[in-house]
Short mmCIF file of C-alpha atoms in Angstrom, two decimals:
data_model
loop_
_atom_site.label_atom_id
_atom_site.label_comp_id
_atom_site.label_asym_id
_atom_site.label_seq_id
_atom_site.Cartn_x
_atom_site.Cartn_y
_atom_site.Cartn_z
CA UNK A 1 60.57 6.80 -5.16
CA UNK A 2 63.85 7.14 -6.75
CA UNK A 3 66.01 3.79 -7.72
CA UNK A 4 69.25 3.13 -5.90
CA UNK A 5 72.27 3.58 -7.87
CA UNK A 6 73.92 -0.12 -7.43
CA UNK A 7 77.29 0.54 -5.06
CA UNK A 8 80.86 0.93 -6.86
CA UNK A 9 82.63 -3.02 -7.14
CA UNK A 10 86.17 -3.19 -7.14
CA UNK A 11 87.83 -6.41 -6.88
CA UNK A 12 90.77 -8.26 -7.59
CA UNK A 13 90.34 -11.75 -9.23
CA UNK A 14 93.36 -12.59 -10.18
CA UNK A 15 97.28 -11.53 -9.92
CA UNK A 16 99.83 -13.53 -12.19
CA UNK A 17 102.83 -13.33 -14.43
CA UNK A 18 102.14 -12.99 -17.65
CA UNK A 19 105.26 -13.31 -20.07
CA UNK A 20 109.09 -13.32 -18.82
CA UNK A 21 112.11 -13.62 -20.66
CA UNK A 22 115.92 -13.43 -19.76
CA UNK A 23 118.54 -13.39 -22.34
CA UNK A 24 122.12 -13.81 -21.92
CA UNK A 25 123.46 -13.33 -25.53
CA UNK A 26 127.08 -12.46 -25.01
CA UNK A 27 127.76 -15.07 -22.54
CA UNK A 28 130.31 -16.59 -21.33
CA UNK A 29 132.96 -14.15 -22.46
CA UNK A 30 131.05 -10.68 -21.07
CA UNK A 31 130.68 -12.41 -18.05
CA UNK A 32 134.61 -12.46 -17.47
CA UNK A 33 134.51 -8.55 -17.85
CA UNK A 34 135.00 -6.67 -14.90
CA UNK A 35 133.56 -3.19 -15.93
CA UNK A 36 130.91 -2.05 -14.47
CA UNK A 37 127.77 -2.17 -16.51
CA UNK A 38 124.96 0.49 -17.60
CA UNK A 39 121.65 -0.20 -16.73
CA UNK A 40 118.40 0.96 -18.79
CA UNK A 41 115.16 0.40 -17.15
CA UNK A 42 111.58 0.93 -19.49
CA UNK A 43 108.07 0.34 -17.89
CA UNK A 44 104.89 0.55 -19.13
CA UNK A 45 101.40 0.26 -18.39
CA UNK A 46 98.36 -1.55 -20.55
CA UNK A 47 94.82 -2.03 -19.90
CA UNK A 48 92.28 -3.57 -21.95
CA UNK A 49 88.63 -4.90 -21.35
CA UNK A 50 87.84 -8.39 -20.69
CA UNK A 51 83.90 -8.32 -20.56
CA UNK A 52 81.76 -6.57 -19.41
CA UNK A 53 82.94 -5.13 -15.84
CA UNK A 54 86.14 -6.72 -16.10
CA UNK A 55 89.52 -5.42 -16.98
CA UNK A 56 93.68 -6.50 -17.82
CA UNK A 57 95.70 -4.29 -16.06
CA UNK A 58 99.09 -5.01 -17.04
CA UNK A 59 102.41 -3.65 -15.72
CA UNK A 60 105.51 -4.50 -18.05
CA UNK A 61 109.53 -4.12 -17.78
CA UNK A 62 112.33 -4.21 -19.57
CA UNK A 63 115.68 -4.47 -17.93
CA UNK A 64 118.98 -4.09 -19.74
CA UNK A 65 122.35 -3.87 -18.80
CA UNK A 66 125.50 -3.25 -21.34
CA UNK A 67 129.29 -2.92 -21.03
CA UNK A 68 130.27 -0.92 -23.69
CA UNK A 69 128.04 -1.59 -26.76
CA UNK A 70 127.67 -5.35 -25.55
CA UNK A 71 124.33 -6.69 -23.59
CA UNK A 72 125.03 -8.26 -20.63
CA UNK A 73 121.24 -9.36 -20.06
CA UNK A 74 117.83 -8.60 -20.88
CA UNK A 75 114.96 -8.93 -19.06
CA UNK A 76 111.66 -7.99 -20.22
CA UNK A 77 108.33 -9.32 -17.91
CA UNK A 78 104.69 -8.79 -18.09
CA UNK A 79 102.61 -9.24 -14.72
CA UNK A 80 98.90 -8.96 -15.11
CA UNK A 81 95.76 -8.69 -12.61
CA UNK A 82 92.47 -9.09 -13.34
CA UNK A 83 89.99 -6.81 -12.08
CA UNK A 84 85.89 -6.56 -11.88
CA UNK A 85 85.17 -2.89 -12.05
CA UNK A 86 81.29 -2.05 -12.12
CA UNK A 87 79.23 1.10 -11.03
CA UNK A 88 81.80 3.56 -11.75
CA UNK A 89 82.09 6.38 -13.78
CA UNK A 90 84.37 7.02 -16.89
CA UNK A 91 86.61 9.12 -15.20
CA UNK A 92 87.19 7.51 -12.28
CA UNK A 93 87.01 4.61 -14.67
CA UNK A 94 90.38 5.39 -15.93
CA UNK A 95 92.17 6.79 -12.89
CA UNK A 96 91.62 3.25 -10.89
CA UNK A 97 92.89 1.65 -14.29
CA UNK A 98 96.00 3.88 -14.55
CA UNK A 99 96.74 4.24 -10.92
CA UNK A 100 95.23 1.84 -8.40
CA UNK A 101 95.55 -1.59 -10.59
CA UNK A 102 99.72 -0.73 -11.51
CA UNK A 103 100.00 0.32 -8.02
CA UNK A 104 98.78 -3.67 -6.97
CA UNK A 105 100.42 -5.32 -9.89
CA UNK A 106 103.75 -3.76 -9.63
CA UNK A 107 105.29 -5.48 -6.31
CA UNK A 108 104.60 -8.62 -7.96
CA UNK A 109 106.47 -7.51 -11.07
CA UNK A 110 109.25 -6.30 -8.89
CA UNK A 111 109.54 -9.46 -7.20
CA UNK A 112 109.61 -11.45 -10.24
CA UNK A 113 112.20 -9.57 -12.25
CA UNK A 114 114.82 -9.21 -9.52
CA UNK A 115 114.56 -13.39 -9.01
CA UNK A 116 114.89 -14.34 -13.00
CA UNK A 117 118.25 -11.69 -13.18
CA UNK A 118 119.38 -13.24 -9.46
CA UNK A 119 118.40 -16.65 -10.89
CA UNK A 120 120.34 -15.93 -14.09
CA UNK A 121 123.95 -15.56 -12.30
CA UNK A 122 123.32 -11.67 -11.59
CA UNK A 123 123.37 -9.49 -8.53
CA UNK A 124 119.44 -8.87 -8.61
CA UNK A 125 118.43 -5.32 -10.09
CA UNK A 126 115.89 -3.76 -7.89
CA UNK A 127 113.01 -1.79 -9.45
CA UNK A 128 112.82 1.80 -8.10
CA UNK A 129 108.99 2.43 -6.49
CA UNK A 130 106.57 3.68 -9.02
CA UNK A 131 104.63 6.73 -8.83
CA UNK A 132 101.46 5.52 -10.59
CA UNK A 133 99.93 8.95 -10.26
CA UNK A 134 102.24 10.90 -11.30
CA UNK A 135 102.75 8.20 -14.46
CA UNK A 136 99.09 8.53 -15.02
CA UNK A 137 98.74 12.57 -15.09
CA UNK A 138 101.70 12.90 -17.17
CA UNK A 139 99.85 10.38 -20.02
CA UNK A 140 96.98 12.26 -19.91
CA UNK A 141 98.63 15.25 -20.38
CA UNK A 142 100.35 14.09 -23.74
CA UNK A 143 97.39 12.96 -24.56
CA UNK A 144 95.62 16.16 -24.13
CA UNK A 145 98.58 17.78 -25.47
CA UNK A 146 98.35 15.72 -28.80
CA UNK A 147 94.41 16.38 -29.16
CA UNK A 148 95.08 20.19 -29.22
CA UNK A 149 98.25 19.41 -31.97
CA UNK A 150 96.38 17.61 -34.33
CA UNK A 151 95.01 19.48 -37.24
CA UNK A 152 91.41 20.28 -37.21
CA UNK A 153 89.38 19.00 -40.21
CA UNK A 154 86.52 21.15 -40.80
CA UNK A 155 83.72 19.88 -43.82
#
């Protein structure tokens, strides 16, 4: 009789905010300016093992907006979720830690960053909807693209 493979566990335990900062360091006077500002958005997406079947997914952003050469603000947030992941293998592994985990984590992120720039005297800066697959294939292509750079070392 052949043993039953245990059935694939995913679960979220947790969702919180991790780190958030907002800095204002040309304030008061860049506040008086009326030009419009530039905005630079940077997200990225971490994962690391807890224990055994659970995992740290998080999702981070950094906001920044300038006038000229001069910040305006900067925001940069971490929201987390933890995650017990069990029965599954490698590969799919890593696709529900690339793709399904950001793709829970992220609203929350959203959410948080547009209140701290709202709550910090600013017309709130909404966060553009994430791919997470797309994201995901294009790291593992670098990454597969890097393997095949680096020089082989044969002894």
């Amino acid at each position: 009789m052949a043993e039953a493979t245990p059935d694939p566990v995913f679960q979220i335990q947790r969702v919180y905010l991790k780190d958030i900062s907002l800095e204002q360091p040309n304030s008061p006077e860049i506040l008086l300016n009326q030009d419009q500002p530039g905005v630079d958005i940077q997200l990225g997406v971490e994962a690391a093992t807890i224990s055994d079947g659970l995992y740290e997914v998080c999702v981070t952003a950094t906001v920044q907006t300038k006038i000229e050469e001069k910040t305006v603000f900067l925001v940069e947030a971490k929201q987390a979720g933890i995650f017990e992941i069990r029965n599954m293998p490698e590969a799919q592994l890593s696709a529900i830690l690339g793709i399904a985990c950001p793709q829970i984590v992220y609203p929350y992120l959203r959410g948080n960053v547009a209140d701290v720039i709202q709550r910090g005297g600013f017309p709130p800066v909404n966060l553009a909807e994430i791919n997470f697959q797309a994201m995901f294939d294009q790291q593992q292509a670098a990454a597969a693209s890097a393997a095949q750079e680096a020089p082989q070392i044969v002894v």
